[in-house]
Amino acid sequence: MASRPPRDKDVYAAIVTPKAAAADDAVEPVVPWSLVRNPLESAHWLSVVAISWIGPLISKGAKAPLTEADVWPLPHSDTAEVLYAEFRQHWDVEQTKPAPALWYAIYRTFRGRIWYSFSLYVVSGALMLVQPILIKSMLQFLQQPDDRPIATSVGISNGYVLAAALSILTIVSVTIGDYGQYLANHLGVNAKLVLIDTVFKKVLCMSGYATKDLSTGDIVTMASVDADRMFFGFLMGYWTFIRLSYSSKDEVRMPNDSLALG
């Protein structure tokens, strides 16, 4: 007797071998990034300078919207507990003086990082000032006739070398400047966190009688507006001094023209 052909309503169940079932059960669960150590704490110095350690987070955000579980926790050195403990040591010293200065306590807390990031701004600004000189030399190279010896401001008579020097100088100056700006942003966020933590710790330690003249708006202003000013001070305050170096050299003379730098 011939077997009947299978019909659409016939249901077939897949047979799973014990080995395949065990392999499926052995798949490790995905650990959310919020429970993983921040890669900045173990990143190589080149990864820190190029800010490539944050690349996986950017790639993940490009594929799907980020959630709280996708973001790494703060590095231990950036937590409020660590930053406030260091700030508190300098603030206790300031409180022993007749006129304690909050800004000086913050400066003492981040003194090394402030001067390091500021020095990067200075180096980047100095390299940017050299760029017009190389551009001037390239124009001198292009404008001089072929039958005459080529003389430029930097003493380089090879056009390829001038172009390579300008490219390398631009890349280095931009990289140093961007890294310095990253450090300034990082420093501003840390200082803002210290100020917010200080405000709320002070309010929580005050008695009800001491806070009777202190409104909620005053607390919010100190913890948000004043803290934001601290952040923007670190973000843009360096350029107040760097700009002076640009103003001291306001134009570079070209062979038949001048290039104004602002």
mmCIF file of C-alpha atoms in Angstrom:
data_model
loop_
_atom_site.group_PDB
_atom_site.id
_atom_site.type_symbol
_atom_site.label_atom_id
_atom_site.label_comp_id
_atom_site.label_asym_id
_atom_site.label_seq_id
_atom_site.Cartn_x
_atom_site.Cartn_y
_atom_site.Cartn_z
ATOM 1 C CA MET A 1 0.000 0.000 0.000
ATOM 2 C CA ALA A 2 1.451 3.326 -1.055
ATOM 3 C CA SER A 3 2.116 5.890 1.696
ATOM 4 C CA ARG A 4 0.046 9.030 1.571
ATOM 5 C CA PRO A 5 1.797 12.318 0.801
ATOM 6 C CA PRO A 6 2.309 14.719 3.748
ATOM 7 C CA ARG A 7 -0.356 17.344 4.215
ATOM 8 C CA ASP A 8 0.071 20.979 5.308
ATOM 9 C CA LYS A 9 -1.659 20.332 8.602
ATOM 10 C CA ASP A 10 0.840 17.638 9.562
ATOM 11 C CA VAL A 11 3.111 18.890 12.352
ATOM 12 C CA TYR A 12 6.751 17.856 12.570
ATOM 13 C CA ALA A 13 8.812 18.307 15.741
ATOM 14 C CA ALA A 14 12.553 18.864 15.544
ATOM 15 C CA ILE A 15 14.667 16.349 17.401
ATOM 16 C CA VAL A 16 17.345 17.916 19.594
ATOM 17 C CA THR A 17 20.281 15.752 20.549
ATOM 18 C CA PRO A 18 21.520 15.859 24.171
ATOM 19 C CA LYS A 19 24.825 17.378 23.031
ATOM 20 C CA ALA A 20 23.082 20.241 21.208
ATOM 21 C CA ALA A 21 20.760 20.862 24.150
ATOM 22 C CA ALA A 22 23.725 20.986 26.521
ATOM 23 C CA ALA A 23 25.507 23.453 24.220
ATOM 24 C CA ASP A 24 22.457 25.733 24.219
ATOM 25 C CA ASP A 25 22.269 25.609 28.004
ATOM 26 C CA ALA A 26 25.982 26.451 28.266
ATOM 27 C CA VAL A 27 25.572 29.880 26.652
ATOM 28 C CA GLU A 28 26.683 32.481 29.175
ATOM 29 C CA PRO A 29 24.226 35.257 29.983
ATOM 30 C CA VAL A 30 25.076 38.703 28.664
ATOM 31 C CA VAL A 31 26.405 40.925 31.447
ATOM 32 C CA PRO A 32 25.140 44.532 31.160
ATOM 33 C CA TRP A 33 27.832 47.164 30.818
ATOM 34 C CA SER A 34 26.515 48.928 33.902
ATOM 35 C CA LEU A 35 28.020 46.072 35.950
ATOM 36 C CA VAL A 36 31.341 46.050 34.093
ATOM 37 C CA ARG A 37 34.389 48.052 35.131
ATOM 38 C CA ASN A 38 34.829 51.314 33.236
ATOM 39 C CA PRO A 39 37.383 50.751 30.427
ATOM 40 C CA LEU A 40 38.949 54.139 31.142
ATOM 41 C CA GLU A 41 40.504 52.684 34.302
ATOM 42 C CA SER A 42 42.512 50.108 32.329
ATOM 43 C CA ALA A 43 42.871 51.837 28.950
ATOM 44 C CA HIS A 44 46.291 52.195 27.316
ATOM 45 C CA TRP A 45 47.763 55.698 27.236
ATOM 46 C CA LEU A 46 47.378 55.853 23.454
ATOM 47 C CA SER A 47 43.715 54.902 23.796
ATOM 48 C CA VAL A 48 43.269 57.649 26.385
ATOM 49 C CA VAL A 49 44.958 60.296 24.211
ATOM 50 C CA ALA A 50 42.979 59.285 21.122
ATOM 51 C CA ILE A 51 39.812 58.830 23.261
ATOM 52 C CA SER A 52 39.272 55.520 21.461
ATOM 53 C CA TRP A 53 38.274 53.736 24.673
ATOM 54 C CA ILE A 54 34.769 55.134 24.252
ATOM 55 C CA GLY A 55 34.485 53.673 20.730
ATOM 56 C CA PRO A 56 32.479 50.551 21.748
ATOM 57 C CA LEU A 57 29.847 52.726 23.434
ATOM 58 C CA ILE A 58 29.519 54.925 20.329
ATOM 59 C CA SER A 59 29.226 51.849 18.092
ATOM 60 C CA LYS A 60 26.569 50.358 20.333
ATOM 61 C CA GLY A 61 24.621 53.618 20.363
ATOM 62 C CA ALA A 62 24.726 53.760 16.555
ATOM 63 C CA LYS A 63 23.014 50.363 16.344
ATOM 64 C CA ALA A 64 20.326 50.829 18.984
ATOM 65 C CA PRO A 65 19.213 53.465 21.498
ATOM 66 C CA LEU A 66 21.310 53.321 24.649
ATOM 67 C CA THR A 67 19.754 52.467 27.981
ATOM 68 C CA GLU A 68 21.028 52.851 31.519
ATOM 69 C CA ALA A 69 22.277 49.256 31.449
ATOM 70 C CA ASP A 70 24.471 50.049 28.425
ATOM 71 C CA VAL A 71 26.528 52.747 30.158
ATOM 72 C CA TRP A 72 29.591 51.902 32.226
ATOM 73 C CA PRO A 73 29.756 53.022 35.856
ATOM 74 C CA LEU A 74 31.986 55.918 36.815
ATOM 75 C CA PRO A 75 35.676 55.226 37.347
ATOM 76 C CA HIS A 76 36.487 54.927 41.030
ATOM 77 C CA SER A 77 38.577 58.106 40.947
ATOM 78 C CA ASP A 78 35.591 60.089 39.604
ATOM 79 C CA THR A 79 33.100 59.095 42.281
ATOM 80 C CA ALA A 80 31.777 61.696 44.699
ATOM 81 C CA GLU A 81 33.174 59.788 47.681
ATOM 82 C CA VAL A 82 36.774 59.911 46.451
ATOM 83 C CA LEU A 83 36.665 63.469 45.120
ATOM 84 C CA TYR A 84 34.953 64.911 48.189
ATOM 85 C CA ALA A 85 37.370 63.157 50.561
ATOM 86 C CA GLU A 86 40.321 64.794 48.804
ATOM 87 C CA PHE A 87 38.585 68.170 48.640
ATOM 88 C CA ARG A 88 37.619 67.987 52.304
ATOM 89 C CA GLN A 89 41.270 67.829 53.378
ATOM 90 C CA HIS A 90 42.056 71.132 51.667
ATOM 91 C CA TRP A 91 38.758 72.718 52.716
ATOM 92 C CA ASP A 92 39.445 71.921 56.380
ATOM 93 C CA VAL A 93 42.757 73.774 56.037
ATOM 94 C CA GLU A 94 40.990 76.758 54.478
ATOM 95 C CA GLN A 95 38.428 76.904 57.275
ATOM 96 C CA THR A 96 41.212 77.536 59.776
ATOM 97 C CA LYS A 97 42.025 80.822 58.004
ATOM 98 C CA PRO A 98 40.274 84.143 58.789
ATOM 99 C CA ALA A 99 38.847 84.312 55.247
ATOM 100 C CA PRO A 100 38.489 80.803 53.792
ATOM 101 C CA ALA A 101 38.409 80.659 49.980
ATOM 102 C CA LEU A 102 36.414 77.910 48.298
ATOM 103 C CA TRP A 103 38.132 78.436 44.954
ATOM 104 C CA TYR A 104 41.563 77.900 46.493
ATOM 105 C CA ALA A 105 40.475 74.622 48.093
ATOM 106 C CA ILE A 106 39.212 73.430 44.702
ATOM 107 C CA TYR A 107 42.449 74.592 43.095
ATOM 108 C CA ARG A 108 44.515 72.660 45.658
ATOM 109 C CA THR A 109 42.379 69.571 45.028
ATOM 110 C CA PHE A 110 42.941 69.566 41.256
ATOM 111 C CA ARG A 111 46.202 71.536 41.086
ATOM 112 C CA GLY A 112 48.233 68.923 39.200
ATOM 113 C CA ARG A 113 45.501 68.225 36.668
ATOM 114 C CA ILE A 114 44.858 71.940 36.137
ATOM 115 C CA TRP A 115 48.459 72.709 35.209
ATOM 116 C CA TYR A 116 48.780 69.581 33.075
ATOM 117 C CA SER A 117 45.683 70.364 30.989
ATOM 118 C CA PHE A 118 46.657 74.036 30.762
ATOM 119 C CA SER A 119 50.114 73.089 29.471
ATOM 120 C CA LEU A 120 48.470 71.060 26.699
ATOM 121 C CA TYR A 121 46.481 74.147 25.691
ATOM 122 C CA VAL A 122 49.708 76.160 25.605
ATOM 123 C CA VAL A 123 51.512 73.580 23.456
ATOM 124 C CA SER A 124 48.555 73.309 21.091
ATOM 125 C CA GLY A 125 48.347 77.094 20.785
ATOM 126 C CA ALA A 126 52.082 77.367 20.120
ATOM 127 C CA LEU A 127 51.894 74.755 17.361
ATOM 128 C CA MET A 128 48.946 76.543 15.793
ATOM 129 C CA LEU A 129 51.002 79.740 15.669
ATOM 130 C CA VAL A 130 53.645 77.919 13.628
ATOM 131 C CA GLN A 131 51.120 76.929 10.954
ATOM 132 C CA PRO A 132 50.942 80.410 9.334
ATOM 133 C CA ILE A 133 54.743 80.432 9.090
ATOM 134 C CA LEU A 134 54.670 77.148 7.166
ATOM 135 C CA ILE A 135 51.856 78.456 4.960
ATOM 136 C CA LYS A 136 53.932 81.553 4.275
ATOM 137 C CA SER A 137 56.896 79.347 3.330
ATOM 138 C CA MET A 138 54.710 77.331 0.951
ATOM 139 C CA LEU A 139 53.537 80.526 -0.754
ATOM 140 C CA GLN A 140 57.149 81.654 -1.058
ATOM 141 C CA PHE A 141 58.003 78.299 -2.629
ATOM 142 C CA LEU A 142 55.166 78.600 -5.161
ATOM 143 C CA GLN A 143 55.826 82.226 -6.099
ATOM 144 C CA GLN A 144 59.566 82.027 -6.715
ATOM 145 C CA PRO A 145 60.720 81.370 -10.326
ATOM 146 C CA ASP A 146 62.293 78.022 -11.155
ATOM 147 C CA ASP A 147 65.553 79.598 -12.332
ATOM 148 C CA ARG A 148 66.315 81.064 -8.907
ATOM 149 C CA PRO A 149 67.358 79.392 -5.659
ATOM 150 C CA ILE A 150 64.338 78.753 -3.458
ATOM 151 C CA ALA A 151 64.435 80.464 -0.065
ATOM 152 C CA THR A 152 61.662 80.212 2.519
ATOM 153 C CA SER A 153 61.106 81.547 6.019
ATOM 154 C CA VAL A 154 61.773 78.170 7.655
ATOM 155 C CA GLY A 155 64.768 77.373 5.448
ATOM 156 C CA ILE A 156 63.115 74.405 3.686
ATOM 157 C CA SER A 157 63.293 74.488 -0.109
ATOM 158 C CA ASN A 158 61.435 71.226 -0.796
ATOM 159 C CA GLY A 159 57.700 71.558 -1.387
ATOM 160 C CA TYR A 160 56.945 67.981 -0.345
ATOM 161 C CA VAL A 161 58.710 68.486 2.961
ATOM 162 C CA LEU A 162 56.780 71.710 3.564
ATOM 163 C CA ALA A 163 53.454 69.990 2.820
ATOM 164 C CA ALA A 164 54.333 67.032 5.053
ATOM 165 C CA ALA A 165 55.473 69.325 7.867
ATOM 166 C CA LEU A 166 52.239 71.325 7.677
ATOM 167 C CA SER A 167 50.122 68.145 7.709
ATOM 168 C CA ILE A 168 51.968 66.626 10.660
ATOM 169 C CA LEU A 169 51.909 69.900 12.583
ATOM 170 C CA THR A 170 48.163 70.258 12.041
ATOM 171 C CA ILE A 171 47.429 66.695 13.164
ATOM 172 C CA VAL A 172 49.616 66.983 16.259
ATOM 173 C CA SER A 173 48.246 70.390 17.286
ATOM 174 C CA VAL A 174 44.627 69.279 16.858
ATOM 175 C CA THR A 175 45.235 66.024 18.753
ATOM 176 C CA ILE A 176 46.928 67.791 21.667
ATOM 177 C CA GLY A 177 44.255 70.495 21.704
ATOM 178 C CA ASP A 178 41.391 67.974 21.682
ATOM 179 C CA TYR A 179 43.006 65.936 24.438
ATOM 180 C CA GLY A 180 43.530 69.083 26.492
ATOM 181 C CA GLN A 181 39.886 70.019 25.984
ATOM 182 C CA TYR A 182 38.830 66.531 27.071
ATOM 183 C CA LEU A 183 40.894 66.899 30.251
ATOM 184 C CA ALA A 184 39.384 70.341 30.881
ATOM 185 C CA ASN A 185 35.860 68.921 30.478
ATOM 186 C CA HIS A 186 36.717 66.026 32.757
ATOM 187 C CA LEU A 187 38.169 68.410 35.313
ATOM 188 C CA GLY A 188 35.130 70.690 35.121
ATOM 189 C CA VAL A 189 32.746 67.790 35.712
ATOM 190 C CA ASN A 190 34.769 66.664 38.745
ATOM 191 C CA ALA A 191 34.811 70.185 40.198
ATOM 192 C CA LYS A 192 31.069 70.511 39.585
ATOM 193 C CA LEU A 193 30.471 67.205 41.358
ATOM 194 C CA VAL A 194 32.526 68.337 44.344
ATOM 195 C CA LEU A 195 30.575 71.586 44.605
ATOM 196 C CA ILE A 196 27.181 69.850 44.380
ATOM 197 C CA ASP A 197 28.214 67.270 46.972
ATOM 198 C CA THR A 198 29.493 70.003 49.286
ATOM 199 C CA VAL A 199 26.243 71.975 49.050
ATOM 200 C CA PHE A 200 24.004 69.031 49.879
ATOM 201 C CA LYS A 201 26.258 67.755 52.676
ATOM 202 C CA LYS A 202 26.221 71.240 54.208
ATOM 203 C CA VAL A 203 22.427 71.525 53.967
ATOM 204 C CA LEU A 204 21.893 68.083 55.486
ATOM 205 C CA CYS A 205 24.167 68.919 58.427
ATOM 206 C CA MET A 206 22.468 72.250 59.188
ATOM 207 C CA SER A 207 19.789 72.496 61.849
ATOM 208 C CA GLY A 208 16.216 73.484 61.120
ATOM 209 C CA TYR A 209 16.767 76.902 62.698
ATOM 210 C CA ALA A 210 19.809 77.539 60.507
ATOM 211 C CA THR A 211 17.887 76.678 57.338
ATOM 212 C CA LYS A 212 14.788 78.737 58.115
ATOM 213 C CA ASP A 213 16.011 81.594 55.916
ATOM 214 C CA LEU A 214 17.313 79.247 53.199
ATOM 215 C CA SER A 215 14.724 78.476 50.541
ATOM 216 C CA THR A 216 14.644 75.500 48.212
ATOM 217 C CA GLY A 217 15.393 77.841 45.324
ATOM 218 C CA ASP A 218 18.629 78.965 46.973
ATOM 219 C CA ILE A 219 19.762 75.362 47.335
ATOM 220 C CA VAL A 220 18.869 74.545 43.727
ATOM 221 C CA THR A 221 20.716 77.662 42.533
ATOM 222 C CA MET A 222 23.888 76.745 44.399
ATOM 223 C CA ALA A 223 23.724 73.110 43.300
ATOM 224 C CA SER A 224 22.923 73.777 39.647
ATOM 225 C CA VAL A 225 23.621 77.313 38.415
ATOM 226 C CA ASP A 226 26.765 77.952 40.468
ATOM 227 C CA ALA A 227 28.028 74.432 39.773
ATOM 228 C CA ASP A 228 27.495 74.959 36.033
ATOM 229 C CA ARG A 229 29.525 78.155 36.238
ATOM 230 C CA MET A 230 32.339 76.158 37.773
ATOM 231 C CA PHE A 231 32.157 73.683 34.886
ATOM 232 C CA PHE A 232 32.165 76.378 32.190
ATOM 233 C CA GLY A 233 35.015 78.110 33.981
ATOM 234 C CA PHE A 234 37.224 75.080 33.435
ATOM 235 C CA LEU A 235 35.857 74.548 29.938
ATOM 236 C CA MET A 236 36.483 78.060 28.593
ATOM 237 C CA GLY A 237 38.661 79.744 31.202
ATOM 238 C CA TYR A 238 41.917 78.478 29.719
ATOM 239 C CA TRP A 239 41.308 80.345 26.479
ATOM 240 C CA THR A 240 41.310 83.615 28.426
ATOM 241 C CA PHE A 241 45.062 83.152 28.835
ATOM 242 C CA ILE A 242 45.770 81.316 25.580
ATOM 243 C CA ARG A 243 44.104 84.097 23.603
ATOM 244 C CA LEU A 244 46.798 86.507 24.796
ATOM 245 C CA SER A 245 49.405 84.519 22.883
ATOM 246 C CA TYR A 246 47.343 84.810 19.712
ATOM 247 C CA SER A 247 46.828 88.543 20.169
ATOM 248 C CA SER A 248 50.569 89.123 20.519
ATOM 249 C CA LYS A 249 51.053 87.965 16.926
ATOM 250 C CA ASP A 250 48.065 89.476 15.137
ATOM 251 C CA GLU A 251 49.297 89.129 11.565
ATOM 252 C CA VAL A 252 51.862 87.258 9.506
ATOM 253 C CA ARG A 253 53.389 89.030 6.507
ATOM 254 C CA MET A 254 53.241 87.261 3.170
ATOM 255 C CA PRO A 255 55.398 88.126 0.112
ATOM 256 C CA ASN A 256 52.716 90.337 -1.417
ATOM 257 C CA ASP A 257 49.957 90.132 1.163
ATOM 258 C CA SER A 258 49.265 89.561 4.848
ATOM 259 C CA LEU A 259 47.300 86.927 6.687
ATOM 260 C CA ALA A 260 45.294 88.295 9.609
ATOM 261 C CA LEU A 261 44.875 85.962 12.557
ATOM 262 C CA GLY A 262 42.141 87.925 14.267
#
